[in-house]
mmCIF file of C-alpha atoms in Angstrom:
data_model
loop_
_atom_site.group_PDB
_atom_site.id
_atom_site.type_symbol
_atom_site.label_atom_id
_atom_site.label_comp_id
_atom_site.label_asym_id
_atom_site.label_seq_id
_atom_site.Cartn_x
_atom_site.Cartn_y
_atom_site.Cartn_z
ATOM 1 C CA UNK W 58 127.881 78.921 191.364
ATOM 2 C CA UNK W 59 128.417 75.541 189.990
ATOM 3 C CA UNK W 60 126.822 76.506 186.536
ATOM 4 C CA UNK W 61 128.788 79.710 186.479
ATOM 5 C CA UNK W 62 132.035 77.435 187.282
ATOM 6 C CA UNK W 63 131.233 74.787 184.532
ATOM 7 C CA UNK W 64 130.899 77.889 182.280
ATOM 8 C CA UNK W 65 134.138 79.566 183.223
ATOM 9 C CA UNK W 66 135.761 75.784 182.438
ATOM 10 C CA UNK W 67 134.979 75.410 179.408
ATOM 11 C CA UNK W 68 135.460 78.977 177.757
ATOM 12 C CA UNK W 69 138.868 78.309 179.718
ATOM 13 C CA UNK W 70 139.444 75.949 177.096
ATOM 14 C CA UNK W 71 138.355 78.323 174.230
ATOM 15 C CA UNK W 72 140.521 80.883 175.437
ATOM 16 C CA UNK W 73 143.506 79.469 175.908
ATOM 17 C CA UNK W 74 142.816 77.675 172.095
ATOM 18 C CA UNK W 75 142.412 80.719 170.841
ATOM 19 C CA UNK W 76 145.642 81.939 172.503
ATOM 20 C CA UNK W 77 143.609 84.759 174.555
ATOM 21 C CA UNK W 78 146.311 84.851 177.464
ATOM 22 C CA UNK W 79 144.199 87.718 179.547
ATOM 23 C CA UNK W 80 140.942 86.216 178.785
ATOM 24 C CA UNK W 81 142.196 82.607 180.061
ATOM 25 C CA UNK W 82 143.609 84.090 183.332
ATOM 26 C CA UNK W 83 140.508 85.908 184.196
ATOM 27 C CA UNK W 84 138.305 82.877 183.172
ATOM 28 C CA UNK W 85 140.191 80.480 185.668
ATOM 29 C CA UNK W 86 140.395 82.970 188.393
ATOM 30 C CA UNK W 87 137.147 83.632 188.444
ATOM 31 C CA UNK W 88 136.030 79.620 188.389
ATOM 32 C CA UNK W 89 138.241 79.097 191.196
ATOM 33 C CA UNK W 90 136.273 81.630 192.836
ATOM 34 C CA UNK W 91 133.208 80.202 192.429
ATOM 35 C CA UNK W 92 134.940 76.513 194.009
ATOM 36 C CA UNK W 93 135.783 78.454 196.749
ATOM 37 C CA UNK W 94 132.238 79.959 197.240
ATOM 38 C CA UNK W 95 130.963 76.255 196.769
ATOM 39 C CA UNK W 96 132.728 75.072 199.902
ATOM 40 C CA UNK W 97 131.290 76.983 201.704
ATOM 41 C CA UNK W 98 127.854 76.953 199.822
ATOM 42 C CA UNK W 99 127.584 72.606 200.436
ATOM 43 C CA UNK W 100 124.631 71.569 202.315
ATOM 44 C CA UNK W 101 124.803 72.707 205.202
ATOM 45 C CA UNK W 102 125.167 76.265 203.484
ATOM 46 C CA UNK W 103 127.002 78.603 205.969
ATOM 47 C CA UNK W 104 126.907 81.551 202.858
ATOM 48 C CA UNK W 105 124.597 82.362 200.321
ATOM 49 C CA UNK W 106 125.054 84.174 197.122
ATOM 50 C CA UNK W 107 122.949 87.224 196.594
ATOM 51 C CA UNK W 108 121.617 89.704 193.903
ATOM 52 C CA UNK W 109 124.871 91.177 193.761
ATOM 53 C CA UNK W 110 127.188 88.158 193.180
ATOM 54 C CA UNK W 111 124.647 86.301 190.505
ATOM 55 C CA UNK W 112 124.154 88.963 188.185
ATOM 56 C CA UNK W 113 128.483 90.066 188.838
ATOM 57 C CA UNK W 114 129.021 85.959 187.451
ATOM 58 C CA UNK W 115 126.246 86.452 184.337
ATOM 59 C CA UNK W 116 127.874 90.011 183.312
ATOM 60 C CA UNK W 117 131.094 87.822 183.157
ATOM 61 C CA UNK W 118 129.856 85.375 180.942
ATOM 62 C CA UNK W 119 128.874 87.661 178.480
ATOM 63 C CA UNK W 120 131.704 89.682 178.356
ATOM 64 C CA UNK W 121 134.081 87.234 177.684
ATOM 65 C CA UNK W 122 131.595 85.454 175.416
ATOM 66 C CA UNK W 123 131.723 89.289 173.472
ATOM 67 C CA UNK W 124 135.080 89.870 173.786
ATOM 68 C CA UNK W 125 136.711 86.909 172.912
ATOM 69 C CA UNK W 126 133.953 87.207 169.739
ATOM 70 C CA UNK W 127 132.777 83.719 170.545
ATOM 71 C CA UNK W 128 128.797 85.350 170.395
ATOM 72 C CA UNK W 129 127.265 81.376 169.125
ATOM 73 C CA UNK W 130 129.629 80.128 170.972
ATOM 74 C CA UNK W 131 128.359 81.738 173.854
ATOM 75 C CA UNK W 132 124.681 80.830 173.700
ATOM 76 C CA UNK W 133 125.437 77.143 173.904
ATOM 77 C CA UNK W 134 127.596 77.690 177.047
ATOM 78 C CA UNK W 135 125.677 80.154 178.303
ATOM 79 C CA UNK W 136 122.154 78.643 177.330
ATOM 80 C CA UNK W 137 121.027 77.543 180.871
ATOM 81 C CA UNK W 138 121.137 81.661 181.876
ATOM 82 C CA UNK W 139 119.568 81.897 178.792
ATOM 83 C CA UNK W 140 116.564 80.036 179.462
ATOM 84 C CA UNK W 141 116.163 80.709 183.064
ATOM 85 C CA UNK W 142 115.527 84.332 181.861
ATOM 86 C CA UNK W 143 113.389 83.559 179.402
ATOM 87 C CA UNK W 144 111.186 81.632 181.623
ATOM 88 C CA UNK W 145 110.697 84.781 183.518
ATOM 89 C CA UNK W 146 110.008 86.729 180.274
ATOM 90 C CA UNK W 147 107.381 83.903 179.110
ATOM 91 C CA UNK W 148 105.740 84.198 182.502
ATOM 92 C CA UNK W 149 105.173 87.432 183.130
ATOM 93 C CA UNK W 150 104.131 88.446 179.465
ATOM 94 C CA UNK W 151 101.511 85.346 179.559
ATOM 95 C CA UNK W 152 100.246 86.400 183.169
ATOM 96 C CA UNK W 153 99.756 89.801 181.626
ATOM 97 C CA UNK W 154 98.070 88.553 178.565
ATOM 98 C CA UNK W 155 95.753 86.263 180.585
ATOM 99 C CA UNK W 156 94.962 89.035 182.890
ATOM 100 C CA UNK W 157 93.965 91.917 180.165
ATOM 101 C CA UNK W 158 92.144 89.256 178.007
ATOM 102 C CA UNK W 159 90.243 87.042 180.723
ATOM 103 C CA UNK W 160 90.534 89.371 184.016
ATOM 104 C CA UNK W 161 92.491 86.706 185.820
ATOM 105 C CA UNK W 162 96.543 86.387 185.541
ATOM 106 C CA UNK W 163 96.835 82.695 184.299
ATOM 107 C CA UNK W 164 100.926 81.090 184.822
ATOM 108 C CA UNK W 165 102.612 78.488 182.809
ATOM 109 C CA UNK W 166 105.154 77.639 185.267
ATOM 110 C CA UNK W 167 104.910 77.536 189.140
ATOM 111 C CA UNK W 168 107.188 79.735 189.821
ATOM 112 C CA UNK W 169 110.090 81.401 187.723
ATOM 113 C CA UNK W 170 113.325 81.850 187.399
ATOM 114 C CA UNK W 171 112.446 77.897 186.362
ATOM 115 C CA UNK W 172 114.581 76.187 188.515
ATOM 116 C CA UNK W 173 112.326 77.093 191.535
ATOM 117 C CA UNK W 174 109.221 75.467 189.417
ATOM 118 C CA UNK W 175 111.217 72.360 189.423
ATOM 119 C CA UNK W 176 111.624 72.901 193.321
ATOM 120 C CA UNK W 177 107.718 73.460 193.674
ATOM 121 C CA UNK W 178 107.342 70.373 191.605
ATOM 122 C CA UNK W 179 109.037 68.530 194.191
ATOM 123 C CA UNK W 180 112.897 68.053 192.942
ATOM 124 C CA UNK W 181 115.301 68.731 195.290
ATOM 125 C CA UNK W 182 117.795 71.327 195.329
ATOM 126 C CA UNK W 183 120.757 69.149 195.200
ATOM 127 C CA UNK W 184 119.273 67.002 191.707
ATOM 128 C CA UNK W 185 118.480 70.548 190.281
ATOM 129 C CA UNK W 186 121.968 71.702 190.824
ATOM 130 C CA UNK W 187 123.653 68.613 189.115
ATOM 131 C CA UNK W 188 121.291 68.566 186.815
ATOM 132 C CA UNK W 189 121.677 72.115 185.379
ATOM 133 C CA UNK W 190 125.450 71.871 185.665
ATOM 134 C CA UNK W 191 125.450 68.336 183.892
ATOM 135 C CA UNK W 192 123.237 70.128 181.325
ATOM 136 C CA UNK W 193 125.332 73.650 181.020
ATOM 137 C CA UNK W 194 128.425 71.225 180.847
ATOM 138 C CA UNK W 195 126.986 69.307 177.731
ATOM 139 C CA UNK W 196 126.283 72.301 175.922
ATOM 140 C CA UNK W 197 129.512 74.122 176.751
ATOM 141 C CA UNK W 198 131.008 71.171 175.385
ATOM 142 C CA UNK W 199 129.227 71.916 172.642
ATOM 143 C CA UNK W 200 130.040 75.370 172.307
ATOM 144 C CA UNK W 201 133.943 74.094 172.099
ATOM 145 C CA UNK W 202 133.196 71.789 169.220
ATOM 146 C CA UNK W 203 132.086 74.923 167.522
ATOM 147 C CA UNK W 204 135.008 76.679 168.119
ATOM 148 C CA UNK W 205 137.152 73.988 167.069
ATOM 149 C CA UNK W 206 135.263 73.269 163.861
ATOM 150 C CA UNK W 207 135.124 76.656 162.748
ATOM 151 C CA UNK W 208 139.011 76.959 163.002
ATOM 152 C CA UNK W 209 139.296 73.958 161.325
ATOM 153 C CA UNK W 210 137.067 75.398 158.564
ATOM 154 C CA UNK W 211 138.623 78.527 158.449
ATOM 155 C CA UNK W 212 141.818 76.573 157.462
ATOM 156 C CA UNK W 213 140.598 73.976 155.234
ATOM 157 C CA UNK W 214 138.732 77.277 153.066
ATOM 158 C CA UNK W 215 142.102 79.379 153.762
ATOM 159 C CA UNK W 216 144.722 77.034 152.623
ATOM 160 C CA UNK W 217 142.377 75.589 149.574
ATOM 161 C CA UNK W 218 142.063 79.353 148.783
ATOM 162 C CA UNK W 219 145.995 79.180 148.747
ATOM 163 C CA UNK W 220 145.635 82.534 150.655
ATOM 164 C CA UNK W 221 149.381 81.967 152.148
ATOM 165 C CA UNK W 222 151.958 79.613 153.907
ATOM 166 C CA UNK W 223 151.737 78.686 157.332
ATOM 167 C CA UNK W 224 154.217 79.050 159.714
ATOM 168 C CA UNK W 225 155.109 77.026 162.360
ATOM 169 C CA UNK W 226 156.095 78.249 165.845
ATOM 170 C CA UNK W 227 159.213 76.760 165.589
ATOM 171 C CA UNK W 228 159.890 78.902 162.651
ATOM 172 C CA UNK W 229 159.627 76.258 160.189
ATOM 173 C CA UNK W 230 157.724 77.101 156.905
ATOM 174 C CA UNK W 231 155.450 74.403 155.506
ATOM 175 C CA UNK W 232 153.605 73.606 152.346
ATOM 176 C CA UNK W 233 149.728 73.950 152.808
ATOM 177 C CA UNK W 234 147.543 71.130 153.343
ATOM 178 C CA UNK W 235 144.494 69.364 155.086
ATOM 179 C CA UNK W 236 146.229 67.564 157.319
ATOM 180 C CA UNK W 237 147.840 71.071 159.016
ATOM 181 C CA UNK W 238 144.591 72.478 159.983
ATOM 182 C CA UNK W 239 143.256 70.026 162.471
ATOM 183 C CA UNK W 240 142.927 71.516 166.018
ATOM 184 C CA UNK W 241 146.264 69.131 166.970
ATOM 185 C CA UNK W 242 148.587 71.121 164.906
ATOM 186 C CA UNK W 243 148.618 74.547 167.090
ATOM 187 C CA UNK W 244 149.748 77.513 164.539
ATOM 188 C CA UNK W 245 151.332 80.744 166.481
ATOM 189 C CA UNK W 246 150.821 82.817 163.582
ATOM 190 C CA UNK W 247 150.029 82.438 159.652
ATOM 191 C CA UNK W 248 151.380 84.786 157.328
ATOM 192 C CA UNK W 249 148.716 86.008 154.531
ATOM 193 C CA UNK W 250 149.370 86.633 150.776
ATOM 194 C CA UNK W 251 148.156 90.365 151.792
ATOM 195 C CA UNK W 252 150.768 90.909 154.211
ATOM 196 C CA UNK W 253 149.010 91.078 157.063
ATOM 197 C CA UNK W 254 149.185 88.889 159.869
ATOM 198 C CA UNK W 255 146.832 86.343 162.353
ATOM 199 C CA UNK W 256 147.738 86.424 165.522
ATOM 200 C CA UNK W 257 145.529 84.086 167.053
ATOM 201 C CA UNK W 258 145.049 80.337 165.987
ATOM 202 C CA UNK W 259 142.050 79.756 163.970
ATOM 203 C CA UNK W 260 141.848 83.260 162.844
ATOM 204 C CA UNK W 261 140.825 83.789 158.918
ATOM 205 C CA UNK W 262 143.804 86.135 157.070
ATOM 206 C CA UNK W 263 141.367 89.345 155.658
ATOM 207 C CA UNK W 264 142.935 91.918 153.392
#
């Protein structure tokens, strides 16, 4: 839950960067889902969250990871499901290796999904919890730098291109130039030489 809700965060900030009104409503809604499920989740637990409900929160990080077309951006916010799947990939293909080759299934890890080899190492639930949500919140972060520096590239290549004017949201026209592509200067639309139109901030104009 609290991974899931760090994740929701910060694609809420890609989102609504990226002017994705639909995408940004769903995105909060469902992380202040997840705080509600956490209330009630706090040690003492009085509910627990199932089969169901875990792989329900994963399917929703992809999907808006795919359909806000954010795919690297979703690996680094996404990268702690990531590698708690791969652990269980990595342990059952070496147990099966180990078993065909010396007759004995041989593990790397305790126990997988990994965070339960940390528990059999003797963490405790409440450090692996912070410390998978400090770590999915680091490379979230992450993940938004990327968004924002590929916008900012796609403008610095567009406007050295001279591939069109931008237009402000006020309706104001303005000359190209550096200084009108950093992340600060929010752009509703930008007209292309083509004709066509970019909706969405940080979008490159294609013919």
């Amino acid at each position: 839950g609290t991974v899931t809700l760090v994740a929701m965060l910060i694609f809420t900030l890609i989102c609504s960067k990226l002017q994705m009104g639909c995408y940004t409503l769903f995105t909060m809604a469902l992380a202040g889902g997840c705080l509600g499920f956490l209330v009630w989740n706090l040690h003492p637990a009085k509910c627990f969250m199932g089969d169901t409900g875990s792989m329900y929160l994963g399917a929703s990080v992809a999907a808006i990871g795919l359909a806000s077309h954010q795919h690297l951006s979703m690996i680094l916010v996404a990268l702690v499901y990531i590698l708690e799947a791969l652990s269980v990939m990595i342990q059952v293909t070496y147990f099966k290796y180990t078993k065909k080759k010396y007759g004995e299934g041989r593990r790397i890890f305790k126990m997988t999904p990994i965070h339960h080899h940390f528990e059999m190492s003797g963490f405790s639930e409440y450090k692996i919890v912070i410390t998978f949500s400090l770590f999915g919140a680091v490379t979230g972060l992450c993940g938004l730098l990327l968004v924002l520096l590929v916008a900012l590239m796609t403008c610095v290549f567009s406007t050295l291109d001279n591939a069109g004017t931008l237009v402000h949201s006020s309706g104001e026209t303005s000359v190209n130039g550096p200084e009108r592509c950093w992340p600060s200067a929010v752009w509703r639309r930008a007209s292309c030489s083509t004709g066509r139109a970019a909706s969405t901030w940080g979008r490159s104009c294609t013919a």
